[in-house]
Amino acid sequence: MEKLLDLLTQEMAKAFAEAGYDEKYARVSLSNRPDLCEYQCNGAMAAAKEYHKAPIMIAEAVAKALGGSDMLEEVQAVKPGFINMKLSPAFLCSYLNGMDGDERLGCSQAEHPETILIDYGGPNVAKPLHVGHLRSAIIGESIKRLGRFMGHHMIGDVHLGDWGLQMGLIIVELKKRQPELVYFDEAYEGDYPEEAPFTIAELEEIYPTASARSKEDEAYKEEAMQATYELQHGRRGYQALLGHILHVSVTDLKRNYANLNVEFELWKGESDAQPYIPAMVQELKDKGYAYESEGALVVDVKEDSDTKEVPPCIILKSDGASLYTTTDLATLVERRKLYDPDEVIYVVDKRQEMHFVQVFRCAKKCGIVKEETKLRFLGFGTMNGKDGKPFKTREGGVMRLEYLIQDINDEMYRKIQESRPMDREEAEKTAKIVGLSALKYGDLSNQASKDYIFDVDRFTSSEGNTGPYILYTIVRIKSILKKYQEEGGNADGAKIQPCENESEKALMLELTKFNGVMENAFEEIAPHKVCAYIYDLANAFNKFYHETKILGTEDEAAKKSRIRLLGLTRKVLETCIDVLGFEAPERM
Ligand code: ARG
């Protein structure tokens, strides 16, 4: 369905033309004075300059031409030259019935569906998932769902950090502990055991121990670097160990992401890009893009318009080792070969912005991606504690994601039991569902690039701009609909009728914004816009609910109409929270 604002703009264009003015001035927007009107057009002010007339004269002429429109019930020209409008209730409800009858609730699919690869999550193998990775997972998942809803072919890649010194560290530490393991025997030619020589708990202890030790012990670090080198150059035993590390880690990661309702199509990592490096480097050299500078191989990526320095992109270090940049470039080679995406979106900590500026420029300049491939970086800010500093545990350590989720669920459980006792099992299940909404909404409702304060108490509150508030609203609607059914009501096939009071109209107007919000949120890769919308919608619904008889009304037709309206509100809210990556319980 066309967006309501577009329909109004078309109607306005006709009126401008009829009054003898250029249609380009006809853009209609939401009113910024909702006390006076619902929509407005400011075009007369701009047109006044071209036509050398007082804006109010133009506005009056256009308003008069618009007078006959059956989309509007009120049109007013107001000084200095605004055209203020109110929608006709009949037109409004025909629009809503259109939405209600459409399985996409009036939101059109992308005309040209694209293949969009989204790189998010980005956990590092063998290191526990911590809150730093939480934001990437939550935001990325939501963008993927949003894109999918808009009809694009979205491919999520977790892009594991599975390459580099951390692997060498684990190998060396393991060797110290269990030197007898067959993986360390260079003469060994047989098959390696299928079972990993460690559990996830051991692995998560091995890495930090090794990492701490390497910072104090130079020789140990040397050993780890050597092991990393040998691993990367094909030493069999080490590669077998890498296989185990990956498997054990990924199993654990999948469990964690499942708790977050986050799923990836691809479980690729930095190591998958390595085979593409030699040919890529050779090509960069052959084509003359890469040159040697102080022993390293680099590509210049600065541009004249730069306001801050953009250093050359280092492709290989002087010792021939590849870097994070090299891996990301080679990953683009791989992605083009395997998936040929129209666009790649990276959801990564904003502190990595310069890295991506370099990678994107280099990829474009050297033809690693096609000219028309869009590369987008969505950098997110830090999640801070109440003290305004990066979120830590009470002891000051890095908070593991699982514990953070547990904290939220416990608080949610307490709140649920406090407000509405239910049996333990149901309360636990509900706390999990609602807790996830608290966590995700708390994050997604902020513009991604901003830092935000993680506040369990606020996030889990059922009042204010929170996930639980949205869920309460949905649960309220569900329970009214259920009660209606239990009373033998049936509104199948009934239509929404013109509104009868202000709050009903306000709710209706809010609903019509759905398609525009989704389109815009996707274009700007901005899930916070979906949050802002459902918060407004939930507020509009609750106001309507408090001021209007729904099941209590005697008028059967009005009752059916309101039931349809509730049903539509529910569908819109549920579609939005699904895009945000959480769901509503049956009751709470
Ligand atoms: N593993 C990286 C980190 O923890 C994030 C990876 C982001 N994606 C990428 N293609 N570089 O910082």
XYZ file of C-alpha atoms and ligand atoms in Angstrom:
600
model
C 0.000 0.000 0.000
C 1.102 3.513 -0.613
C 2.130 5.463 2.424
C -0.543 7.757 3.744
C 1.789 10.752 3.549
C 2.415 9.987 -0.118
C -1.305 9.791 -0.812
C -1.801 13.124 0.888
C 1.092 14.626 -1.024
C -0.434 13.455 -4.305
C -3.751 14.992 -3.301
C -1.946 18.188 -2.394
C -0.085 18.194 -5.728
C -3.411 18.184 -7.544
C -4.550 21.143 -5.489
C -1.342 23.103 -6.142
C -1.707 22.464 -9.860
C -5.365 23.423 -9.826
C -4.541 26.679 -8.078
C -1.846 27.351 -10.668
C 1.275 26.523 -8.701
C 4.063 24.053 -9.156
C 3.403 20.609 -7.697
C 6.905 20.380 -6.298
C 5.755 22.480 -3.355
C 3.116 19.980 -2.325
C 4.986 17.837 0.210
C 2.803 16.918 3.176
C 4.293 16.008 6.539
C 3.035 15.081 9.957
C 1.956 18.072 11.919
C 4.375 19.476 14.409
C 1.425 21.126 16.146
C -0.782 18.120 16.888
C -2.993 20.414 18.970
C -3.988 22.247 15.787
C -3.964 19.657 13.050
C -2.793 16.222 11.991
C -0.889 17.011 8.799
C 0.614 20.086 7.316
C 2.132 21.409 4.125
C 4.628 24.265 4.250
C 5.051 24.553 0.487
C 3.267 27.877 0.149
C 6.105 29.577 1.985
C 8.669 28.306 -0.508
C 6.369 28.946 -3.466
C 5.921 32.553 -2.355
C 9.494 33.286 -3.365
C 9.035 31.946 -6.876
C 5.651 33.565 -7.473
C 6.334 36.807 -5.629
C 3.120 36.559 -3.661
C 2.246 36.502 -0.004
C 2.440 32.879 1.206
C -0.979 33.097 2.812
C -2.559 33.918 -0.556
C -1.062 30.799 -2.078
C -2.019 28.719 0.949
C -5.596 29.970 0.757
C -5.917 29.226 -2.933
C -4.521 25.732 -2.471
C -6.704 25.075 0.583
C -9.732 26.072 -1.441
C -8.758 23.724 -4.273
C -8.273 20.990 -1.691
C -11.647 21.634 -0.130
C -13.433 18.979 -2.105
C -11.037 16.164 -1.202
C -12.729 13.229 0.436
C -9.483 12.336 2.167
C -9.800 15.342 4.419
C -12.377 16.614 6.832
C -10.703 19.922 7.541
C -8.344 22.141 5.578
C -7.153 25.469 6.814
C -4.735 28.089 5.555
C -2.984 29.645 8.509
C -0.612 32.575 8.656
C 2.077 32.968 7.524
C 1.285 30.269 4.944
C 0.746 26.855 6.471
C -1.869 24.519 5.135
C -3.215 22.517 8.090
C -5.253 19.392 7.643
C -7.265 16.783 9.437
C -7.974 13.426 7.902
C -11.510 12.355 7.195
C -12.533 9.516 9.538
C -14.078 7.599 6.643
C -10.895 7.743 4.604
C -8.803 6.864 7.641
C -10.791 3.768 8.358
C -10.740 2.635 4.751
C -6.945 2.887 4.911
C -6.905 0.811 8.092
C -9.202 -1.795 6.604
C -6.751 -2.002 3.729
C -3.955 -2.677 6.225
C -6.062 -5.140 8.169
C -6.789 -7.134 5.032
C -3.175 -7.229 3.902
C -0.860 -9.863 5.306
C 1.996 -7.343 5.178
C -0.130 -4.770 6.992
C 0.239 -2.317 4.152
C 4.021 -2.392 3.956
C 5.222 -3.022 0.404
C 8.149 -5.310 -0.311
C 11.317 -3.908 -1.820
C 10.847 -3.475 -5.560
C 14.359 -4.681 -6.268
C 15.266 -7.230 -3.612
C 18.972 -7.211 -2.903
C 21.364 -9.729 -1.468
C 22.665 -8.157 1.694
C 25.361 -9.777 3.764
C 25.432 -8.644 7.336
C 28.543 -9.143 9.411
C 27.638 -9.091 13.085
C 28.274 -10.883 16.338
C 32.019 -11.072 15.780
C 32.848 -13.142 18.868
C 36.366 -14.349 19.381
C 36.838 -18.065 19.608
C 37.878 -19.467 23.001
C 37.065 -16.239 24.765
C 33.735 -16.133 26.568
C 31.033 -13.968 25.036
C 30.927 -10.729 26.930
C 28.737 -7.674 26.875
C 30.869 -6.024 24.202
C 29.580 -8.612 21.761
C 26.053 -8.250 22.992
C 25.327 -5.051 21.141
C 26.564 -6.356 17.825
C 24.385 -9.450 18.153
C 21.262 -7.561 19.170
C 21.532 -4.748 16.640
C 22.696 -6.956 13.793
C 19.935 -9.489 14.302
C 17.349 -6.751 14.230
C 18.690 -5.214 11.031
C 18.720 -8.617 9.423
C 15.090 -9.211 10.368
C 14.119 -5.755 9.218
C 15.777 -6.303 5.849
C 14.112 -9.664 5.526
C 10.742 -8.127 6.303
C 11.353 -5.588 3.545
C 11.890 -8.487 1.150
C 15.660 -8.545 0.833
C 17.801 -11.638 0.821
C 19.657 -11.230 4.089
C 22.634 -13.407 4.998
C 24.010 -13.120 8.516
C 27.647 -14.049 9.071
C 28.960 -14.356 12.616
C 32.511 -13.717 11.396
C 34.390 -15.417 14.195
C 37.676 -14.070 15.430
C 39.431 -17.391 14.947
C 42.792 -16.358 13.610
C 45.755 -14.937 15.361
C 47.800 -15.021 18.515
C 44.998 -16.254 20.761
C 45.206 -19.635 19.024
C 48.946 -19.861 19.533
C 48.498 -18.961 23.190
C 46.037 -21.754 23.755
C 48.237 -24.252 21.965
C 51.288 -23.325 24.012
C 49.452 -23.403 27.306
C 47.980 -26.776 26.458
C 51.430 -28.064 25.569
C 52.742 -27.008 28.970
C 49.945 -28.839 30.694
C 49.757 -31.964 28.580
C 52.963 -32.312 26.560
C 52.199 -35.969 25.945
C 49.243 -35.199 23.672
C 49.687 -36.544 20.182
C 49.049 -33.104 18.633
C 52.482 -31.985 19.729
C 54.336 -34.942 18.247
C 55.714 -33.726 14.941
C 56.563 -37.206 13.777
C 52.974 -38.391 14.182
C 51.264 -39.198 10.889
C 48.065 -40.942 11.937
C 44.577 -39.571 12.467
C 43.924 -37.334 15.439
C 41.299 -38.149 18.080
C 37.770 -36.945 17.423
C 37.233 -35.909 20.998
C 38.688 -32.549 22.039
C 41.286 -32.712 24.815
C 39.437 -30.000 26.775
C 35.925 -28.864 27.689
C 34.527 -25.390 27.119
C 35.040 -24.570 30.789
C 38.694 -25.580 30.546
C 39.130 -23.689 27.306
C 37.730 -20.536 28.824
C 40.182 -20.848 31.668
C 43.158 -21.698 29.439
C 42.952 -18.597 27.303
C 42.999 -15.917 30.022
C 45.723 -17.781 31.880
C 47.859 -17.956 28.774
C 47.147 -14.377 27.865
C 48.137 -13.112 31.315
C 51.271 -15.207 31.287
C 52.379 -13.960 27.880
C 52.305 -10.424 29.179
C 54.843 -11.226 31.858
C 56.923 -13.860 30.176
C 58.632 -12.797 26.956
C 59.852 -16.305 26.074
C 56.331 -17.677 26.521
C 54.981 -15.057 24.186
C 57.670 -15.877 21.615
C 56.601 -19.486 21.804
C 52.992 -18.546 21.245
C 53.921 -16.441 18.247
C 55.928 -19.317 16.857
C 53.000 -21.687 17.396
C 50.676 -19.218 15.679
C 53.066 -19.033 12.760
C 53.289 -22.814 12.497
C 49.540 -23.152 12.762
C 49.064 -20.658 9.983
C 51.620 -22.444 7.861
C 49.940 -25.778 8.034
C 51.369 -27.728 10.971
C 49.000 -30.693 11.141
C 48.795 -31.226 14.889
C 48.059 -27.580 15.499
C 45.427 -27.486 12.813
C 43.739 -30.450 14.424
C 43.780 -28.554 17.710
C 42.332 -25.500 15.999
C 39.523 -27.740 14.771
C 38.785 -28.787 18.352
C 38.980 -25.238 19.682
C 36.569 -24.093 16.996
C 34.142 -26.916 17.534
C 34.002 -26.606 21.314
C 33.733 -22.830 21.113
C 31.104 -22.718 18.415
C 28.907 -25.223 20.230
C 28.954 -22.954 23.242
C 28.417 -19.810 21.192
C 25.389 -21.312 19.494
C 23.840 -22.063 22.849
C 24.450 -18.498 24.006
C 23.087 -16.924 20.847
C 20.042 -19.167 20.998
C 19.274 -17.701 24.421
C 19.355 -14.298 22.800
C 17.123 -15.394 19.943
C 19.966 -14.641 17.535
C 20.739 -16.887 14.598
C 23.363 -16.871 11.877
C 23.171 -18.275 8.383
C 26.954 -18.467 8.162
C 29.441 -19.515 10.788
C 32.462 -18.293 8.956
C 35.469 -16.696 10.464
C 38.684 -14.890 9.798
C 40.417 -18.191 9.092
C 38.125 -18.854 6.118
C 39.553 -15.830 4.367
C 43.168 -16.964 4.620
C 43.242 -19.061 1.424
C 42.267 -15.968 -0.554
C 45.141 -13.852 0.701
C 48.060 -14.900 -1.539
C 46.251 -14.360 -4.840
C 44.737 -11.129 -3.612
C 48.101 -9.766 -2.546
C 49.641 -10.769 -5.838
C 46.935 -8.965 -7.747
C 47.278 -5.808 -5.678
C 50.976 -5.838 -6.498
C 50.522 -6.656 -10.189
C 48.002 -3.911 -10.709
C 50.300 -1.446 -9.000
C 47.991 -0.570 -6.118
C 50.232 -1.977 -3.401
C 53.771 -0.745 -2.900
C 56.481 -1.237 -0.345
C 56.885 1.283 2.409
C 59.330 0.778 5.269
C 59.336 -2.924 4.493
C 55.547 -3.266 4.686
C 53.213 -3.664 1.738
C 50.655 -0.843 1.692
C 47.884 0.732 -0.392
C 47.232 4.461 -0.163
C 43.651 5.265 0.676
C 43.670 8.919 1.632
C 41.451 11.314 -0.249
C 41.724 15.052 -0.839
C 38.562 15.774 1.054
C 39.741 14.041 4.254
C 39.573 16.219 7.320
C 41.576 13.813 9.414
C 44.472 11.653 8.477
C 43.629 8.313 6.922
C 46.814 6.231 7.045
C 47.683 3.809 4.235
C 46.094 0.417 4.430
C 48.746 -2.108 5.478
C 48.362 -5.335 3.539
C 51.387 -7.227 4.816
C 53.751 -6.412 7.653
C 57.492 -6.350 7.043
C 57.765 -9.959 8.236
C 55.161 -10.982 5.660
C 52.403 -11.537 8.236
C 48.872 -10.528 7.351
C 46.730 -8.287 9.538
C 43.108 -7.675 10.492
C 42.837 -5.441 7.407
C 44.195 -8.172 5.140
C 41.691 -10.629 6.537
C 38.770 -8.269 6.052
C 39.811 -7.551 2.466
C 40.208 -11.242 1.702
C 36.821 -11.885 3.306
C 35.342 -9.478 0.771
C 37.009 -11.479 -2.002
C 35.432 -14.616 -0.591
C 32.017 -13.031 -0.148
C 31.981 -11.782 -3.701
C 32.916 -15.202 -4.994
C 30.428 -17.156 -2.883
C 27.470 -14.808 -2.408
C 27.948 -11.860 -4.742
C 26.215 -9.416 -2.349
C 24.813 -6.063 -3.455
C 25.616 -4.725 -0.050
C 27.675 -5.656 3.010
C 26.784 -4.174 6.389
C 29.204 -4.386 9.314
C 27.825 -4.016 12.823
C 30.948 -3.406 14.879
C 32.128 -1.252 17.774
C 32.470 2.324 16.535
C 36.054 2.441 17.757
C 36.880 0.323 14.718
C 35.608 2.950 12.307
C 39.023 3.909 10.885
C 39.778 0.272 10.148
C 36.629 0.060 8.055
C 37.249 3.359 6.291
C 40.583 1.911 5.174
C 39.168 -1.470 4.222
C 36.238 0.015 2.269
C 38.376 2.476 0.364
C 40.985 -0.105 -0.439
C 38.343 -2.614 -1.569
C 36.759 -0.045 -3.888
C 39.984 1.388 -5.206
C 41.490 -1.989 -6.027
C 38.342 -3.526 -7.458
C 38.083 -6.151 -4.709
C 34.384 -5.336 -4.684
C 32.382 -4.138 -7.648
C 31.918 -0.451 -8.211
C 28.261 -0.640 -7.237
C 28.599 -2.821 -4.135
C 27.521 -0.860 -1.096
C 29.747 -1.187 1.962
C 28.255 0.172 5.149
C 29.654 0.436 8.619
C 27.248 0.696 11.500
C 29.421 1.530 14.494
C 27.826 1.155 17.885
C 28.696 2.866 21.146
C 29.631 1.396 24.479
C 27.284 -0.103 26.994
C 28.102 1.621 30.263
C 27.244 0.879 33.863
C 25.382 3.332 36.068
C 28.713 4.967 36.889
C 29.039 5.969 33.243
C 32.030 3.674 32.703
C 32.091 0.543 30.519
C 29.933 -2.094 32.115
C 31.757 -4.385 34.560
C 30.876 -6.993 37.138
C 30.642 -5.952 40.762
C 34.172 -7.268 41.167
C 35.327 -5.085 38.296
C 35.875 -7.874 35.769
C 34.424 -8.304 32.311
C 30.803 -9.370 32.650
C 29.943 -12.606 30.932
C 26.849 -12.416 28.849
C 25.224 -15.384 30.556
C 25.444 -13.757 33.959
C 24.076 -10.529 32.648
C 21.088 -12.336 31.184
C 20.662 -14.217 34.454
C 20.614 -10.932 36.401
C 17.874 -9.542 34.199
C 15.826 -12.709 34.376
C 16.085 -12.828 38.170
C 14.920 -9.240 38.465
C 12.098 -9.887 36.026
C 11.063 -12.978 37.964
C 10.936 -10.947 41.156
C 8.817 -8.246 39.528
C 6.412 -10.731 38.007
C 5.864 -12.544 41.283
C 5.366 -9.225 43.005
C 2.680 -7.942 40.660
C 0.825 -11.115 39.792
C 1.760 -14.350 41.465
C 1.822 -17.347 39.161
C 3.272 -20.778 39.567
C 7.016 -21.028 39.614
C 7.447 -22.713 36.272
C 5.269 -20.252 34.399
C 6.873 -17.307 36.165
C 10.323 -18.511 35.163
C 9.312 -19.014 31.593
C 7.642 -15.617 31.469
C 10.630 -13.940 33.129
C 12.843 -15.314 30.393
C 10.640 -14.009 27.602
C 10.087 -10.613 29.193
C 13.707 -10.379 30.350
C 14.876 -10.712 26.763
C 12.615 -7.862 25.734
C 14.066 -5.750 28.554
C 17.604 -6.447 27.421
C 17.031 -6.006 23.710
C 14.693 -3.042 23.865
C 16.996 -1.349 26.371
C 19.708 -1.546 23.754
C 17.769 -1.058 20.530
C 15.775 1.943 21.677
C 18.968 4.000 21.661
C 20.500 5.203 18.466
C 23.178 2.554 17.841
C 26.119 4.937 17.648
C 25.426 6.382 21.088
C 26.753 4.989 24.357
C 24.031 4.005 26.779
C 23.646 3.122 30.403
C 22.666 -0.381 31.232
C 20.158 -0.104 34.029
C 18.498 -3.381 35.038
C 15.928 -1.666 37.170
C 14.799 0.731 34.476
C 14.946 -1.818 31.642
C 12.763 -4.289 33.520
C 10.181 -1.710 34.562
C 6.728 -2.140 33.080
C 6.302 1.598 32.878
C 8.027 3.998 30.543
C 9.888 3.370 27.337
C 10.831 -0.256 27.967
C 10.426 -3.701 26.456
C 8.190 -4.940 29.288
C 5.875 -1.952 28.779
C 5.444 -2.898 25.127
C 4.804 -6.508 26.101
C 2.273 -5.485 28.748
C 0.398 -3.632 26.073
C 0.381 -6.624 23.751
C -0.677 -8.955 26.568
C -3.482 -6.564 27.468
C -4.762 -6.656 23.890
C -4.471 -10.426 23.726
C -6.445 -10.843 26.896
C -9.272 -8.597 25.683
C -9.420 -10.490 22.408
C -9.473 -13.763 24.287
C -12.233 -12.602 26.591
C -14.271 -11.440 23.616
C -13.971 -14.905 22.111
C -14.858 -16.575 25.374
C -17.992 -14.473 25.499
C -18.899 -15.950 22.135
C -17.912 -12.910 20.100
C -16.770 -13.218 16.529
C -15.518 -10.241 14.535
C -14.290 -12.199 11.509
C -14.977 -10.268 8.371
C -16.093 -7.181 10.315
C -14.699 -3.829 9.271
C -13.179 -1.027 11.263
C -15.664 1.836 11.404
C -14.953 5.556 11.523
C -13.600 6.647 14.870
C -15.850 8.058 17.519
C -13.503 9.886 19.794
C -10.160 11.644 19.860
C -8.160 8.828 21.379
C -9.578 6.333 18.934
C -8.569 8.562 16.064
C -5.132 9.093 17.556
C -4.632 5.329 17.703
C -5.810 4.963 14.121
C -3.486 7.683 12.885
C -0.580 6.048 14.687
C -1.316 2.725 12.995
C -1.165 4.262 9.526
C 2.477 5.192 10.060
C 3.609 1.575 10.101
C 4.740 1.193 6.479
C 6.600 4.496 6.457
C 8.383 3.708 9.693
C 9.574 0.302 8.505
C 10.841 1.658 5.195
C 12.655 4.504 6.834
C 14.136 2.382 9.625
C 15.554 0.006 7.044
C 16.924 2.710 4.794
C 18.727 4.279 7.696
C 19.552 0.918 9.317
C 18.006 2.332 12.469
C 16.067 -0.143 14.640
C 15.644 2.579 17.256
C 13.047 4.091 14.936
C 10.957 0.943 15.204
C 11.232 1.192 19.003
C 10.191 4.839 19.030
C 7.231 3.935 16.865
C 5.932 1.090 18.996
C 6.344 3.196 22.097
C 4.086 5.856 20.551
C 1.703 3.202 19.328
C 1.535 1.507 22.737
C 0.876 4.883 24.372
C -1.869 5.664 21.876
C -3.421 2.282 22.477
C -3.342 2.568 26.268
C -4.918 5.999 26.166
C -7.663 4.674 23.915
C -8.127 1.687 26.205
C -8.559 3.865 29.279
C -11.008 6.203 27.590
C -13.109 3.845 25.549
C -15.501 1.051 26.287
C -14.489 -1.954 24.302
C -16.180 -5.111 25.542
C -18.521 -3.013 27.651
C -20.148 -1.204 24.773
C -23.776 -2.002 23.964
C -23.380 -1.170 20.306
C -22.521 -4.486 18.646
C -21.172 -2.926 15.456
C -18.927 -0.570 17.409
C -17.714 -3.470 19.491
C -16.782 -5.501 16.419
C -15.056 -2.527 14.888
C -12.979 -2.011 18.019
C -12.098 -5.669 18.190
C -10.776 -5.398 14.632
C -8.863 -2.291 15.613
C -7.338 -4.125 18.564
C -6.463 -7.041 16.322
C -4.708 -4.735 13.895
C -2.829 -2.979 16.691
C -1.714 -6.326 17.966
C -0.509 -7.461 14.543
C 1.478 -4.276 14.040
C 3.066 -4.472 17.486
C 3.887 -8.145 17.087
C 5.413 -7.627 13.673
C 7.592 -4.876 15.101
C 8.825 -6.834 18.107
C 9.562 -9.783 15.868
C 11.760 -7.489 13.813
C 13.431 -6.336 17.023
C 14.052 -9.963 17.906
C 11.798 -10.739 20.850
C 8.277 -11.963 21.488
C 5.360 -11.565 23.874
C 4.185 -14.130 26.431
C 0.521 -15.164 26.754
C 0.152 -13.374 30.059
C 2.347 -11.582 32.527
N 36.167 -10.128 16.294
C 36.181 -8.705 16.189
C 36.268 -8.076 17.589
O 35.953 -8.722 18.585
C 34.962 -8.155 15.485
C 34.814 -8.603 14.038
C 34.004 -7.634 13.228
N 33.864 -8.003 11.837
C 34.797 -7.834 10.911
N 34.562 -8.219 9.687
N 35.938 -7.251 11.171
O 36.665 -6.937 17.677
